[in-house]
Backbone as numpy.savetxt, mean C-alpha at the origin, in Angstrom:
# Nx Ny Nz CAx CAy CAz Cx Cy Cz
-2.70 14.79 1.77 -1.76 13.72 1.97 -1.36 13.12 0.62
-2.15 12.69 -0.27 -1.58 12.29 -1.54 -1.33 13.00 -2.68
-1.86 14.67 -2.60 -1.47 15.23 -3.42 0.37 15.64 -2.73
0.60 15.67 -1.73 1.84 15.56 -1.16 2.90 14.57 -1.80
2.29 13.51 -2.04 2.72 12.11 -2.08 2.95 12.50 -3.43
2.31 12.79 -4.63 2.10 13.16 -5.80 3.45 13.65 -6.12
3.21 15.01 -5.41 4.10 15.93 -5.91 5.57 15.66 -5.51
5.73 15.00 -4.55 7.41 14.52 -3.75 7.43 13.28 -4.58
6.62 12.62 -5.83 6.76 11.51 -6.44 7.35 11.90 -7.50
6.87 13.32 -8.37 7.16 13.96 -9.58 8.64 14.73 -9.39
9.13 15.02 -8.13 10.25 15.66 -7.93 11.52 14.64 -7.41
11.37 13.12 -7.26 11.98 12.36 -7.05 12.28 12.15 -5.33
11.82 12.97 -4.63 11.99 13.10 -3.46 11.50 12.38 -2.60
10.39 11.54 -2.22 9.48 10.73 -1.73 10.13 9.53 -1.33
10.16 8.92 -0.56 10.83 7.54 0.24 9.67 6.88 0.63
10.15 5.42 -0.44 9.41 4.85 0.08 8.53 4.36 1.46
8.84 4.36 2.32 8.86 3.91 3.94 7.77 5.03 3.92
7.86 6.48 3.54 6.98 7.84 3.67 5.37 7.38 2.56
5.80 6.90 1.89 4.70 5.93 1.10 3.96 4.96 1.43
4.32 4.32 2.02 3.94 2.92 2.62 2.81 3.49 3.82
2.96 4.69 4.64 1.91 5.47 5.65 1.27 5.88 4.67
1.55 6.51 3.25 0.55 7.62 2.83 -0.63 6.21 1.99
-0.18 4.93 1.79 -0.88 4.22 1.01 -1.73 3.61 1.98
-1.26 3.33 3.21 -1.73 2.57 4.58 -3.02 3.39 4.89
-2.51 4.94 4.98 -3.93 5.99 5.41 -5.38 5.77 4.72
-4.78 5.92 3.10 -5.79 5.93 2.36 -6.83 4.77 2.47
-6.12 3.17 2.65 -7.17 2.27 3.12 -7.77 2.45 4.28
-7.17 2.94 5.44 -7.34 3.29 7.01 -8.59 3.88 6.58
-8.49 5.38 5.79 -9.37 6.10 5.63 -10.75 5.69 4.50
-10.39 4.43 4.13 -11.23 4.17 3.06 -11.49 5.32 1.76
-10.21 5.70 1.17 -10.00 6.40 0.35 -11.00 6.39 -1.01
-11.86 6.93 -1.43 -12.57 6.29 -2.84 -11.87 6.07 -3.49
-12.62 4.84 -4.23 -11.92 3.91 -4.86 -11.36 4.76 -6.06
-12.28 5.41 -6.88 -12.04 6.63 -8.75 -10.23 7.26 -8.18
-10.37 7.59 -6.70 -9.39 8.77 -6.00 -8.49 8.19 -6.08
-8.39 7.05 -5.51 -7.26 5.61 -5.27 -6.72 5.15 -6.56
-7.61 5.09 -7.13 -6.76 5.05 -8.62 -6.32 5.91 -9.55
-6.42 7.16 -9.58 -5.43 7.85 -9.98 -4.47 8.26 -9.60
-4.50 8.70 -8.13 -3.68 8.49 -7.16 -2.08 7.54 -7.58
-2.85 6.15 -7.28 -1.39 4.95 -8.02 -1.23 4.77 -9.22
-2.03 5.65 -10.23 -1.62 5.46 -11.71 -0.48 6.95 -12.04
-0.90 7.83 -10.64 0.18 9.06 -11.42 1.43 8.24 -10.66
1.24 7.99 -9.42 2.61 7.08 -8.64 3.65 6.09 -9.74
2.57 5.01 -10.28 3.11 4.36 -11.19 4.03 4.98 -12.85
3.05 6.44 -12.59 4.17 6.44 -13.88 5.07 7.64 -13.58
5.26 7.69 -12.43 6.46 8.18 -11.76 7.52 7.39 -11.47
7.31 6.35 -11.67 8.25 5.01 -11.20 8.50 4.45 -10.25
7.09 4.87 -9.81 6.81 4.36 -7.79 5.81 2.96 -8.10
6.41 1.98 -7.95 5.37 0.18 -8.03 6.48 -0.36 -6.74
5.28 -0.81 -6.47 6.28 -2.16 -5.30 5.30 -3.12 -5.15
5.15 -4.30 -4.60 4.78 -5.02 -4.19 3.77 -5.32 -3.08
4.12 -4.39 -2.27 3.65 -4.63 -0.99 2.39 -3.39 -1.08
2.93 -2.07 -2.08 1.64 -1.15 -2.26 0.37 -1.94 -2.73
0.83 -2.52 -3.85 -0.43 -3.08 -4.26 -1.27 -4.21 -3.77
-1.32 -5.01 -2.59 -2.08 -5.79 -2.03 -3.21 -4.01 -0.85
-2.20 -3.30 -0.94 -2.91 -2.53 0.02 -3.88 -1.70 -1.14
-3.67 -1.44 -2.28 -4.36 -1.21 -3.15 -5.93 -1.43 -3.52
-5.15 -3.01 -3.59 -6.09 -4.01 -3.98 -7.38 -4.49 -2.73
-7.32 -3.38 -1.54 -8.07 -2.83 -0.54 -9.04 -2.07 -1.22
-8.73 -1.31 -1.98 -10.04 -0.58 -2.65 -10.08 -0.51 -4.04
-8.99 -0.94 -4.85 -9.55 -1.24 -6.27 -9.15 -3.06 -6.54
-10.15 -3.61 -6.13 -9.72 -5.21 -6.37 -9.25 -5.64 -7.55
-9.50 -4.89 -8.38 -8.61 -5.82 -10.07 -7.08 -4.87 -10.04
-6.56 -4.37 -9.06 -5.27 -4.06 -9.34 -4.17 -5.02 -9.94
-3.33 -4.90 -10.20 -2.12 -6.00 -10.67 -1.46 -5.87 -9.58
-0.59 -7.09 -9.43 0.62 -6.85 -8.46 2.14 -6.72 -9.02
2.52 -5.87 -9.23 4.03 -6.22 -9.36 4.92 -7.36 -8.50
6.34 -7.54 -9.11 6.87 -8.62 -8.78 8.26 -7.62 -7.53
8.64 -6.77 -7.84 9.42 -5.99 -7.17 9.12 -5.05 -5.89
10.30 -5.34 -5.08 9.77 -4.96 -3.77 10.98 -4.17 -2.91
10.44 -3.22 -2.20 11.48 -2.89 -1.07 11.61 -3.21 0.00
10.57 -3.78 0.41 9.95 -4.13 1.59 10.10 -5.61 2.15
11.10 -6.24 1.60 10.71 -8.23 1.42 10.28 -8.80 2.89
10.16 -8.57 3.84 9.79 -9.12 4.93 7.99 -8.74 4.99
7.70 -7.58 4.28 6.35 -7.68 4.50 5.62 -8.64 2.92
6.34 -8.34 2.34 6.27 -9.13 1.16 5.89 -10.80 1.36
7.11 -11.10 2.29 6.97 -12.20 2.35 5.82 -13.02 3.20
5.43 -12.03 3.70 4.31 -11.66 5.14 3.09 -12.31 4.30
2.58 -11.40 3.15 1.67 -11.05 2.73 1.48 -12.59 1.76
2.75 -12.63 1.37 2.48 -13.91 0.40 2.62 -15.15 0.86
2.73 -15.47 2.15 2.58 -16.29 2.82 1.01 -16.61 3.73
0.41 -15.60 3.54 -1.41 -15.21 4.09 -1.85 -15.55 3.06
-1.72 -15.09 2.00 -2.29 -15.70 0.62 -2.47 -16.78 -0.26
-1.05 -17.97 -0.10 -1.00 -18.83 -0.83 -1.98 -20.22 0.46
-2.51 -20.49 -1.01 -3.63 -21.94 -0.73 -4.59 -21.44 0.64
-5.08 -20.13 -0.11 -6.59 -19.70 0.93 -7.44 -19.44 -0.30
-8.58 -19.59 0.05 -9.51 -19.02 -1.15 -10.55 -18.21 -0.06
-11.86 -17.75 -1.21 -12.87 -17.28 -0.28 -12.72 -16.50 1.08
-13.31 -16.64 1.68 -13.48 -16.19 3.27 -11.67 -16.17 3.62
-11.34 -16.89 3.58 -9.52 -17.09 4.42 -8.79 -15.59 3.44
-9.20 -16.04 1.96 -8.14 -15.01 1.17 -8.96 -13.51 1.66
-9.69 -13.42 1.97 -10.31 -12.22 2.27 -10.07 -11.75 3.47
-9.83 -12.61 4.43 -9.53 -12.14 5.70 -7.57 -11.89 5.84
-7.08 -12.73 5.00 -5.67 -12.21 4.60 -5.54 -11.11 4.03
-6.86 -10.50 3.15 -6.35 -9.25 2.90 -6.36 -8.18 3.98
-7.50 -8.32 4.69 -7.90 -7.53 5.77 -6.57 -7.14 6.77
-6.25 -8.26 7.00 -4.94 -8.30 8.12 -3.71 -7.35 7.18
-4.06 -7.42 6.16 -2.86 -6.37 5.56 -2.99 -4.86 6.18
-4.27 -4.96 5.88 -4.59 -3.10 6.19 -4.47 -3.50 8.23
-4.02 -4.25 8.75 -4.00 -4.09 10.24 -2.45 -3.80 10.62
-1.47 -4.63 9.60 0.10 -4.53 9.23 0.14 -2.80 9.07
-0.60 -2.29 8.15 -0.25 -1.05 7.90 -0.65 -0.25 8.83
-1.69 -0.68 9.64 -2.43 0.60 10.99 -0.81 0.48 11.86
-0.55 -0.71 12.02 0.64 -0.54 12.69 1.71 0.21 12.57
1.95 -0.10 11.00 3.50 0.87 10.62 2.69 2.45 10.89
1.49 2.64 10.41 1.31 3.99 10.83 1.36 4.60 11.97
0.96 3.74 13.15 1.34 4.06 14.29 2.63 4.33 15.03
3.83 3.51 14.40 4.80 3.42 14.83 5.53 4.69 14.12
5.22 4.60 12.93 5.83 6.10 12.05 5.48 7.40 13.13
3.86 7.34 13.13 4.10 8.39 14.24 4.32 8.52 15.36
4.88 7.50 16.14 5.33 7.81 17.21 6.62 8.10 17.19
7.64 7.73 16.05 8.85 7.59 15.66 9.17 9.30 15.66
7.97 10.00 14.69 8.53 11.62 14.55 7.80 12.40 15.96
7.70 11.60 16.99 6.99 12.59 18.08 8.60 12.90 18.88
């Protein structure tokens, strides 16, 4: 799945929306963390960053950065609205609910190509 992702990243071909499942899986799947990050460092210097990847990121490598740019602004806005003025326990359980946002789009993606 992400060497897929990889290679449709290096050939310009890859859509985002097709990204957003392949980044969703990897937390789903609890992707290792070493894997996960090279993974979004070859993405990143392919010129694949958004916003909304990296909170799902930041699922298994917690010191990720977030970029400011997004394709996605409704989940964007989702996400940064769970986040602001929580700390501890609350900001942690806002992250959690991210990776539940994404079980969803994954579900719906595949029911979409059935």
């Amino acid at each position: 799945m992400t060497e897929a992702a990889e290679k449709s990243s290096e050939y310009g071909s890859v859509r985002f929306s097709d990204l957003l499942s392949v980044y969703s899986g990897c937390v789903l799947l609890g992707y290792e963390k070493v894997n996960m990050k090279r993974f979004c460092e070859k993405l990143v210097k392919n010129g694949i960053r958004d916003f909304v990847f990296d909170p799902l990121t930041r699922c298994l490598i917690p010191d990720w950065t977030l970029t400011e740019a997004t394709v996605f602004p409704e989940i964007k806005e989702w996400i940064v609205s769970r986040q602001r003025d929580t700390t501890g326990p609350e900001k942690e359980a806002a992250l959690k609910e991210i990776s539940d946002i994404s079980e969803n789009i994954l579900v719906v993606d595949a029911i979409m190509k059935i």
